[in-house]
Short mmCIF file of C-alpha atoms in Angstrom, two decimals:
data_model
loop_
_atom_site.label_atom_id
_atom_site.label_comp_id
_atom_site.label_asym_id
_atom_site.label_seq_id
_atom_site.Cartn_x
_atom_site.Cartn_y
_atom_site.Cartn_z
CA UNK A 21 0.00 0.00 0.00
CA UNK A 22 2.80 2.42 0.94
CA UNK A 23 4.60 1.59 -2.30
CA UNK A 24 1.47 2.42 -4.31
CA UNK A 25 1.07 5.74 -2.49
CA UNK A 26 4.70 6.58 -3.23
CA UNK A 27 4.17 5.70 -6.90
CA UNK A 28 1.27 8.15 -7.13
CA UNK A 29 3.34 10.80 -5.34
CA UNK A 30 6.15 10.28 -7.83
CA UNK A 31 3.75 10.33 -10.79
CA UNK A 32 2.39 13.77 -9.89
CA UNK A 33 5.92 14.99 -9.01
CA UNK A 34 4.83 16.24 -5.62
CA UNK A 35 8.10 18.15 -5.11
CA UNK A 36 7.06 20.49 -7.96
CA UNK A 37 4.28 21.81 -5.73
CA UNK A 38 6.97 24.18 -4.49
CA UNK A 39 6.62 26.16 -7.74
CA UNK A 40 3.11 27.51 -7.09
CA UNK A 41 2.37 26.84 -3.42
CA UNK A 42 4.41 29.80 -2.07
CA UNK A 43 2.63 32.17 -4.50
CA UNK A 44 -0.73 30.91 -3.22
CA UNK A 45 0.29 31.11 0.43
CA UNK A 46 1.68 34.64 -0.03
CA UNK A 47 -1.53 35.75 -1.75
CA UNK A 48 -3.55 34.12 1.03
CA UNK A 49 -1.53 35.98 3.68
CA UNK A 50 -2.13 39.35 2.02
CA UNK A 51 -5.84 38.62 1.39
CA UNK A 52 -6.28 37.75 5.07
CA UNK A 53 -4.33 40.87 6.14
CA UNK A 54 -1.90 38.64 8.01
CA UNK A 55 -4.85 36.89 9.74
CA UNK A 56 -5.00 39.82 12.14
CA UNK A 57 -8.77 39.55 12.48
CA UNK A 58 -9.06 35.73 12.69
CA UNK A 59 -8.58 33.50 15.69
CA UNK A 60 -6.19 30.59 15.43
CA UNK A 61 -8.94 28.05 14.74
CA UNK A 62 -10.27 30.04 11.76
CA UNK A 63 -6.73 30.63 10.52
CA UNK A 64 -5.81 26.94 10.75
CA UNK A 65 -9.01 25.95 8.92
CA UNK A 66 -8.45 28.40 6.06
CA UNK A 67 -4.77 27.52 5.61
CA UNK A 68 -5.48 23.78 5.68
CA UNK A 69 -8.34 24.00 3.16
CA UNK A 70 -6.35 26.20 0.76
CA UNK A 71 -3.38 23.81 0.90
CA UNK A 72 -5.72 20.84 0.32
CA UNK A 73 -7.29 22.62 -2.66
CA UNK A 74 -3.81 23.26 -4.09
CA UNK A 75 -2.74 19.64 -3.63
CA UNK A 76 -5.91 18.06 -5.03
CA UNK A 77 -6.02 20.47 -7.99
CA UNK A 78 -2.41 19.72 -8.88
CA UNK A 79 -2.90 15.97 -8.40
CA UNK A 80 -5.85 16.16 -10.79
CA UNK A 81 -3.97 18.12 -13.45
CA UNK A 82 -0.87 15.91 -13.34
CA UNK A 83 -2.76 12.61 -13.35
CA UNK A 84 -4.94 13.75 -16.27
CA UNK A 85 -1.81 14.85 -18.13
CA UNK A 86 -0.31 11.40 -17.69
CA UNK A 87 -3.52 9.79 -18.98
CA UNK A 88 -3.78 12.13 -21.97
CA UNK A 89 -0.10 11.68 -22.89
CA UNK A 90 0.25 7.92 -22.33
CA UNK A 91 0.83 7.10 -26.01
CA UNK A 92 3.04 10.15 -26.57
CA UNK A 93 5.12 9.33 -23.49
CA UNK A 94 5.54 5.72 -24.66
CA UNK A 95 7.15 6.91 -27.94
CA UNK A 96 9.50 9.41 -26.28
CA UNK A 97 12.72 7.84 -24.90
CA UNK A 98 12.84 10.47 -22.15
CA UNK A 99 9.34 9.66 -20.87
CA UNK A 100 8.89 6.00 -21.82
CA UNK A 101 9.62 4.91 -18.26
CA UNK A 102 6.82 6.98 -16.74
CA UNK A 103 4.26 5.12 -14.67
CA UNK A 104 1.59 4.42 -17.30
CA UNK A 105 3.82 3.47 -20.28
CA UNK A 106 5.98 1.40 -17.92
CA UNK A 107 2.99 -0.39 -16.37
CA UNK A 108 3.75 0.59 -12.78
CA UNK A 109 0.28 2.10 -12.53
CA UNK A 110 -2.84 1.07 -14.42
CA UNK A 111 -5.10 3.49 -16.29
CA UNK A 112 -7.99 2.44 -14.07
CA UNK A 113 -6.11 3.33 -10.89
CA UNK A 114 -5.02 6.71 -12.31
CA UNK A 115 -8.60 7.49 -13.41
CA UNK A 116 -9.80 6.66 -9.88
CA UNK A 117 -7.04 8.88 -8.43
CA UNK A 118 -8.12 11.70 -10.77
CA UNK A 119 -11.80 11.34 -9.83
CA UNK A 120 -11.15 11.27 -6.09
CA UNK A 121 -8.94 14.36 -6.25
CA UNK A 122 -11.50 16.18 -8.39
CA UNK A 123 -14.32 15.50 -5.94
CA UNK A 124 -12.15 16.52 -3.00
CA UNK A 125 -11.06 19.73 -4.74
CA UNK A 126 -14.67 20.82 -5.32
CA UNK A 127 -15.68 19.80 -1.77
CA UNK A 128 -12.79 21.68 -0.16
CA UNK A 129 -13.57 24.77 -2.26
CA UNK A 130 -17.21 24.77 -1.08
CA UNK A 131 -15.98 24.46 2.51
CA UNK A 132 -13.99 27.66 2.03
CA UNK A 133 -16.84 29.89 0.83
CA UNK A 134 -19.59 30.03 -1.85
CA UNK A 135 -17.77 31.79 -4.72
CA UNK A 136 -14.80 29.44 -4.45
CA UNK A 137 -17.20 26.50 -4.56
CA UNK A 138 -19.12 27.85 -7.55
CA UNK A 139 -15.89 28.34 -9.52
CA UNK A 140 -14.31 25.03 -8.51
CA UNK A 141 -15.64 22.78 -11.28
CA UNK A 142 -14.97 25.23 -14.17
CA UNK A 143 -11.46 25.84 -12.80
CA UNK A 144 -10.87 22.09 -12.45
CA UNK A 145 -11.87 21.49 -16.08
CA UNK A 146 -9.65 24.38 -17.21
CA UNK A 147 -6.73 22.85 -15.33
CA UNK A 148 -7.22 19.54 -17.09
CA UNK A 149 -7.46 21.16 -20.52
CA UNK A 150 -3.83 22.32 -20.50
CA UNK A 151 -2.77 18.78 -21.41
CA UNK A 152 -4.18 19.24 -24.93
CA UNK A 153 -2.81 22.68 -25.80
CA UNK A 154 0.47 21.36 -27.19
CA UNK A 155 -1.52 19.45 -29.78
CA UNK A 156 -2.57 22.66 -31.53
CA UNK A 157 -0.66 25.73 -30.26
CA UNK A 158 2.88 26.69 -29.30
CA UNK A 159 1.28 29.03 -26.75
CA UNK A 160 0.84 25.90 -24.62
CA UNK A 161 3.72 26.93 -22.33
CA UNK A 162 1.98 30.11 -21.22
CA UNK A 163 -1.36 28.35 -20.89
CA UNK A 164 0.35 25.97 -18.47
CA UNK A 165 1.69 29.06 -16.68
CA UNK A 166 -1.82 30.52 -16.62
CA UNK A 167 -3.22 27.29 -15.14
CA UNK A 168 -0.56 27.31 -12.42
CA UNK A 169 -0.96 31.08 -12.02
CA UNK A 170 -4.58 30.69 -11.00
CA UNK A 171 -3.36 29.49 -7.59
CA UNK A 172 -2.73 32.97 -6.05
CA UNK A 173 -6.03 34.23 -7.50
CA UNK A 174 -7.81 31.18 -6.11
CA UNK A 175 -6.30 31.70 -2.67
CA UNK A 176 -7.40 35.35 -2.74
CA UNK A 177 -10.99 34.42 -3.68
CA UNK A 178 -11.01 31.73 -0.99
CA UNK A 179 -10.27 34.35 1.66
CA UNK A 180 -12.10 37.44 0.39
CA UNK A 181 -14.81 36.04 -1.88
CA UNK A 182 -14.03 38.48 -4.70
CA UNK A 183 -11.78 39.12 -7.69
CA UNK A 184 -9.12 41.84 -7.43
CA UNK A 185 -6.29 43.27 -9.51
CA UNK A 186 -3.63 42.46 -6.88
CA UNK A 187 -3.81 38.63 -7.27
CA UNK A 188 -4.33 38.98 -11.04
CA UNK A 189 -0.91 40.67 -11.17
CA UNK A 190 0.49 37.66 -9.30
CA UNK A 191 -1.25 35.34 -11.77
CA UNK A 192 0.44 37.02 -14.75
CA UNK A 193 3.83 37.10 -13.00
CA UNK A 194 3.59 33.37 -12.36
CA UNK A 195 2.30 32.72 -15.89
CA UNK A 196 5.32 34.46 -17.47
CA UNK A 197 7.75 32.77 -15.11
CA UNK A 198 6.38 29.24 -15.58
CA UNK A 199 5.85 29.73 -19.32
CA UNK A 200 9.52 30.59 -19.76
CA UNK A 201 10.60 27.68 -17.60
CA UNK A 202 8.39 25.25 -19.52
CA UNK A 203 9.96 26.38 -22.81
CA UNK A 204 13.41 25.57 -21.42
CA UNK A 205 12.13 22.22 -20.17
CA UNK A 206 10.64 21.49 -23.62
CA UNK A 207 14.02 21.90 -25.33
CA UNK A 208 14.73 18.32 -24.26
CA UNK A 209 11.98 17.11 -26.61
CA UNK A 210 12.54 19.41 -29.60
CA UNK A 211 13.08 16.64 -32.16
CA UNK A 212 10.51 14.16 -30.85
CA UNK A 213 7.88 16.92 -30.69
CA UNK A 214 8.51 17.70 -34.36
CA UNK A 215 8.31 14.04 -35.31
CA UNK A 216 4.98 13.59 -33.51
CA UNK A 217 3.50 16.84 -34.81
CA UNK A 218 3.30 18.42 -31.36
CA UNK A 219 3.41 22.18 -31.00
CA UNK A 220 5.99 23.68 -28.70
CA UNK A 221 8.20 26.74 -28.93
CA UNK A 222 11.39 24.63 -29.43
CA UNK A 223 9.71 22.52 -32.13
CA UNK A 224 8.38 25.62 -33.89
CA UNK A 225 11.36 27.97 -33.60
CA UNK A 226 14.36 25.78 -32.74
CA UNK A 227 16.33 25.53 -29.52
CA UNK A 228 18.32 28.79 -29.84
CA UNK A 229 15.29 31.00 -30.50
CA UNK A 230 13.27 29.10 -27.90
CA UNK A 231 15.80 29.98 -25.21
CA UNK A 232 15.67 33.61 -26.35
CA UNK A 233 11.86 33.59 -26.09
CA UNK A 234 12.11 32.07 -22.60
CA UNK A 235 14.56 34.83 -21.64
CA UNK A 236 12.17 37.57 -22.79
CA UNK A 237 9.27 35.92 -21.00
CA UNK A 238 11.33 36.18 -17.82
CA UNK A 239 12.35 39.77 -18.57
CA UNK A 240 8.64 40.64 -18.86
CA UNK A 241 8.05 38.87 -15.57
CA UNK A 242 10.71 40.98 -13.82
CA UNK A 243 9.28 44.16 -15.37
CA UNK A 244 5.85 43.21 -14.04
CA UNK A 245 7.33 42.55 -10.59
CA UNK A 246 8.77 46.09 -10.67
CA UNK A 247 5.41 47.54 -11.75
CA UNK A 248 3.76 45.54 -8.97
CA UNK A 249 6.12 47.11 -6.44
CA UNK A 250 5.43 50.63 -7.70
CA UNK A 251 1.65 50.31 -7.97
CA UNK A 252 1.13 48.93 -4.48
CA UNK A 253 4.15 50.51 -2.77
CA UNK A 254 5.43 47.13 -1.63
CA UNK A 255 8.44 48.52 0.21
CA UNK A 256 12.15 47.74 0.45
CA UNK A 257 11.81 43.99 0.97
CA UNK A 258 9.96 43.63 -2.34
CA UNK A 259 12.76 45.46 -4.16
CA UNK A 260 15.33 43.16 -2.59
CA UNK A 261 13.22 40.19 -3.70
CA UNK A 262 12.96 41.59 -7.25
CA UNK A 263 16.71 42.16 -7.34
CA UNK A 264 17.45 38.60 -6.24
CA UNK A 265 15.04 37.22 -8.85
CA UNK A 266 16.72 39.35 -11.51
CA UNK A 267 20.09 37.93 -10.46
CA UNK A 268 18.80 34.35 -10.67
CA UNK A 269 17.41 34.93 -14.16
CA UNK A 270 20.60 36.67 -15.32
CA UNK A 271 22.66 33.72 -14.09
CA UNK A 272 20.48 31.09 -15.77
CA UNK A 273 20.17 32.87 -19.10
CA UNK A 274 23.39 34.87 -19.44
CA UNK A 275 26.20 33.79 -17.13
CA UNK A 276 26.00 30.04 -16.58
CA UNK A 277 28.84 28.22 -18.34
CA UNK A 278 27.35 24.79 -19.03
CA UNK A 279 25.27 24.25 -22.19
CA UNK A 280 24.07 20.86 -20.93
CA UNK A 281 20.26 20.67 -21.00
CA UNK A 282 20.04 18.39 -17.96
CA UNK A 283 22.14 20.83 -15.93
CA UNK A 284 20.09 23.75 -17.21
CA UNK A 285 16.84 22.10 -16.17
CA UNK A 286 18.28 21.21 -12.75
CA UNK A 287 19.40 24.80 -12.24
CA UNK A 288 16.01 26.09 -13.30
CA UNK A 289 14.23 23.73 -10.92
CA UNK A 290 16.21 25.30 -8.08
CA UNK A 291 15.56 28.79 -9.48
CA UNK A 292 11.82 28.00 -9.62
CA UNK A 293 11.75 27.12 -5.95
CA UNK A 294 13.86 30.16 -5.05
CA UNK A 295 11.68 32.60 -7.02
CA UNK A 296 8.46 31.22 -5.53
CA UNK A 297 9.80 31.43 -1.99
CA UNK A 298 11.16 34.94 -2.59
CA UNK A 299 7.76 36.16 -3.78
CA UNK A 300 6.13 34.66 -0.70
CA UNK A 301 8.71 36.34 1.57
CA UNK A 302 8.09 39.68 -0.15
CA UNK A 303 4.31 39.41 0.26
CA UNK A 304 4.47 38.26 3.88
CA UNK A 305 7.03 40.93 4.77
CA UNK A 306 4.85 43.67 3.27
CA UNK A 307 1.99 42.85 5.65
CA UNK A 308 4.26 42.23 8.64
CA UNK A 309 5.96 45.60 8.13
CA UNK A 310 2.71 47.51 8.12
CA UNK A 311 1.06 46.96 4.73
CA UNK A 312 -2.73 46.96 4.82
CA UNK A 313 -4.81 44.97 2.34
CA UNK A 314 -7.78 47.23 3.02
CA UNK A 315 -5.84 50.14 1.50
CA UNK A 316 -5.35 48.32 -1.83
CA UNK A 317 -8.64 49.54 -3.22
#
């Protein structure tokens, strides 16, 4: 039983939750105004439910992606040893895993508040749809970023029951960051994507131009972080965070010596985690140092 649980955890690459989770938790912290007006029981309930929504949504998206790409993965040497092509997990068990996580995601969203519950099913279906974008558009990388970027907006709605420009900025920042990262990740499959008629930036434009496009996606992300700091007067900590993120991007794109794709993807995995945690630190610090969510409007 434990082995099966570990197989599912490995299939959905649970460690990659670190890419979006800090964005969501930072957005949650700001939306709740640092939980200044909630007792510890209310705070614990909200945090737990938001984390559970994040986990079940991501489990759903990743398991559906593995189901949708089973045949593609089987033909790609890099992915042929994944759980479904390799037979370590059956399609029936993955479908059951997907269904359970979908039901739990909707249930947890309703437990948060009505708007979150009403949006849960459409959001869940949107998350699943990203698996098919690479079949018809090279914009698939940014759609994946958009799907992941909904996490800070979702956390905001879960707390405040309303849309707002603040978390939408965070959504676009995360979309640009993850879109650029996914382009770099896709350079590993440039040739096989072309052979199978799949649309990706590397398959469409070649590896060199793809890396340039990823770089400019990340430049736009940094520019938006700067605009974010100006618009909402995020303070000194946010500018330190933006500076550190700029340094990480400059290193990955301009100063790293190795041209090895495996090393590049490893470095970018670490950069992903660092950027997400830095954004969370910047958001938390803004509230701790006197920022007031009620003044955002």
